[in-house]
Amino acid sequence: MLILLTAVCGILVYASFTMNLSGGPLNQVAGYVFIPMQRGINYVGRWISDKTDNLKDLKDVMEENQKLKVQVDELTSELNTIKLEQYELNNLRKLLKLDQKYPSYDKVAANVIGKDAGNWFSLFTIDKGTNDGIQIDMNVIAGSGLVGIVTDVGPNYAKVRSIIDDVSKISGMVRTTSDRCIIHGDLQEMNANQNILLTDLKDSKDKVAVGDPVVTSNISDKYLQGILIGYINTIGVDSNNLTKSGTVTPAVDFERIEEVLVILEKKRVRRERITEALMKRKITVVLIVIVCFLLQSTLFKALSIASISPNLLIIVTSSFGFMRGKKEGLMTGFFSGLCIDIFYGGTLGFYAMIYMYLGYVNGMFRKIFFPEDIKLPMILITASDFVCNLLVYLFQFLFRRKFAFPYYLTHIIIPELIYTILITVFLYFILLKINQKLEMSEKRSMSKFV
């Protein structure tokens, strides 16, 4: 076979040289046959090349598109994070504003982590408990006002019953008129009109109007005074013509509660603080009277001038009278006079009565008393000391005819008056400072929501 094909090739080569077949008819025949084939093949090649380029471009586009999708997803995630952070920031700002609105109490912020079935947050759970100082009956606030009260608590959770729950019942007060009422939770009314019920309103002067704010009253057993409950939505006279009833729109959106503030103080603890502050004042006043009595009967006796010593108890009695009012002036005077009666007086109760009335009369000047103005204290203390000595002379010496009044005036009343005035300049400011500190302590204990 090899030899045969070699012979054929040789014959063709010979024929090509001898017969000039290289560019003749064979080329034409080849042209007619192969050129269309080449064109077709070239077209197919170009088509395949174009498609390959297109596929490559498509792949590049798809890869770029995938990268863009990833970037879009990342940007979307960042945007959602920013929106969520902004939402949380707005909620925190609301809680901060609410915290600043009620500054008198320590509070702890908590997140809502669960709720009972239904549209409203009538019963829900928060993520703070006894580990954070929360106890049963502590008040819960959010938004613009009162949410409810803690009913159950664990180490890291607490359950809250809101004021819209059917079981809730609160002693309320219309802030503009101070008229008391009862606020009832009512889920049916919430579903229908997004309101809760108001009953037993005693509006004798007919001044309560729609839109008036309702707050917790001072006679509530569990709720601290003055927390905003909501605003009167409707009101009408009851069939007995004595009371009024209506509805209140809550200040809090009970359809959406995410964060709350729990007030870390209970009503009965507040009463104890007030009682403690008042007892502190009484003990302080008693100690002041005792110390001044001892100084008056010992140290100032030794520092007496012509056997005359200043009347420190008159300074104390008068000062607490015009600084605190008639009642405290009366009680301070009674105890001061009683000390003199027990240790020096001949008739028990004589000095107690004089000092008691002097303290009471000084208390009448409380409305015009200003701590920075010493003129009124000096005048009142001077007048009190003069009246005290005058009454002592009238009841003890005049009837016994022991001293003539001019002698008593020049040798006892006036010298003691001068000595007392000199000591007043120093002792008054000490008593004023003590009273101011006691008042600050009482204000912290008695401070309430507004």
mmCIF file of N, CA and C in Angstrom, residues 21 24 66 74 88 110 132 171 184 211 218 231 236 239 292 302 308 333 396 422:
data_model
loop_
_atom_site.group_PDB
_atom_site.id
_atom_site.type_symbol
_atom_site.label_atom_id
_atom_site.label_comp_id
_atom_site.label_asym_id
_atom_site.label_seq_id
_atom_site.Cartn_x
_atom_site.Cartn_y
_atom_site.Cartn_z
ATOM 1 N N LEU A 21 -0.018 21.728 -14.027
ATOM 2 C CA LEU A 21 -1.342 21.564 -13.390
ATOM 3 C C LEU A 21 -1.439 22.315 -12.049
ATOM 4 N N GLY A 24 -3.742 25.569 -12.605
ATOM 5 C CA GLY A 24 -4.730 25.481 -13.656
ATOM 6 C C GLY A 24 -6.078 25.045 -13.182
ATOM 7 N N GLN A 66 -22.297 39.518 41.080
ATOM 8 C CA GLN A 66 -22.274 38.815 42.351
ATOM 9 C C GLN A 66 -21.571 39.665 43.422
ATOM 10 N N GLU A 74 -24.372 43.799 52.067
ATOM 11 C CA GLU A 74 -23.632 44.378 53.189
ATOM 12 C C GLU A 74 -24.171 45.766 53.536
ATOM 13 N N GLU A 88 -33.279 52.070 68.623
ATOM 14 C CA GLU A 88 -32.926 51.824 70.026
ATOM 15 C C GLU A 88 -32.471 53.103 70.703
ATOM 16 N N ALA A 110 -35.207 48.072 81.898
ATOM 17 C CA ALA A 110 -35.379 46.641 81.596
ATOM 18 C C ALA A 110 -36.024 46.498 80.224
ATOM 19 N N ASP A 132 -31.219 42.786 90.422
ATOM 20 C CA ASP A 132 -31.116 44.209 90.094
ATOM 21 C C ASP A 132 -31.876 45.080 91.092
ATOM 22 N N SER A 171 -56.154 54.320 92.543
ATOM 23 C CA SER A 171 -56.677 55.576 93.065
ATOM 24 C C SER A 171 -56.011 56.721 92.303
ATOM 25 N N HIS A 184 -59.997 52.109 86.390
ATOM 26 C CA HIS A 184 -60.136 50.666 86.220
ATOM 27 C C HIS A 184 -59.553 50.244 84.876
ATOM 28 N N GLY A 211 -59.462 66.164 78.394
ATOM 29 C CA GLY A 211 -58.071 66.542 78.173
ATOM 30 C C GLY A 211 -57.280 66.773 79.444
ATOM 31 N N ASN A 218 -52.355 60.484 96.274
ATOM 32 C CA ASN A 218 -51.539 60.267 97.464
ATOM 33 C C ASN A 218 -52.100 59.180 98.384
ATOM 34 N N TYR A 231 -55.066 60.870 80.042
ATOM 35 C CA TYR A 231 -55.847 62.097 79.870
ATOM 36 C C TYR A 231 -57.322 61.748 79.687
ATOM 37 N N GLY A 236 -69.007 62.152 82.119
ATOM 38 C CA GLY A 236 -70.435 62.416 82.243
ATOM 39 C C GLY A 236 -70.906 62.204 83.673
ATOM 40 N N SER A 239 -75.865 58.485 87.375
ATOM 41 C CA SER A 239 -77.303 58.523 87.662
ATOM 42 C C SER A 239 -77.614 59.053 89.055
ATOM 43 N N CYS A 292 -28.701 73.807 124.628
ATOM 44 C CA CYS A 292 -28.806 75.227 124.956
ATOM 45 C C CYS A 292 -29.166 75.432 126.430
ATOM 46 N N ALA A 302 -21.353 80.998 134.210
ATOM 47 C CA ALA A 302 -19.973 81.363 134.553
ATOM 48 C C ALA A 302 -19.528 82.614 133.825
ATOM 49 N N ILE A 308 -26.121 88.338 135.194
ATOM 50 C CA ILE A 308 -27.072 88.241 134.075
ATOM 51 C C ILE A 308 -26.458 87.369 132.981
ATOM 52 N N GLY A 333 -41.244 75.611 122.231
ATOM 53 C CA GLY A 333 -41.410 76.453 123.411
ATOM 54 C C GLY A 333 -41.869 75.665 124.625
ATOM 55 N N GLN A 396 -44.679 86.592 138.999
ATOM 56 C CA GLN A 396 -43.880 86.083 140.115
ATOM 57 C C GLN A 396 -43.433 87.178 141.092
ATOM 58 N N LEU A 422 -26.750 89.983 121.588
ATOM 59 C CA LEU A 422 -25.379 89.729 121.144
ATOM 60 C C LEU A 422 -25.164 88.248 120.799
#
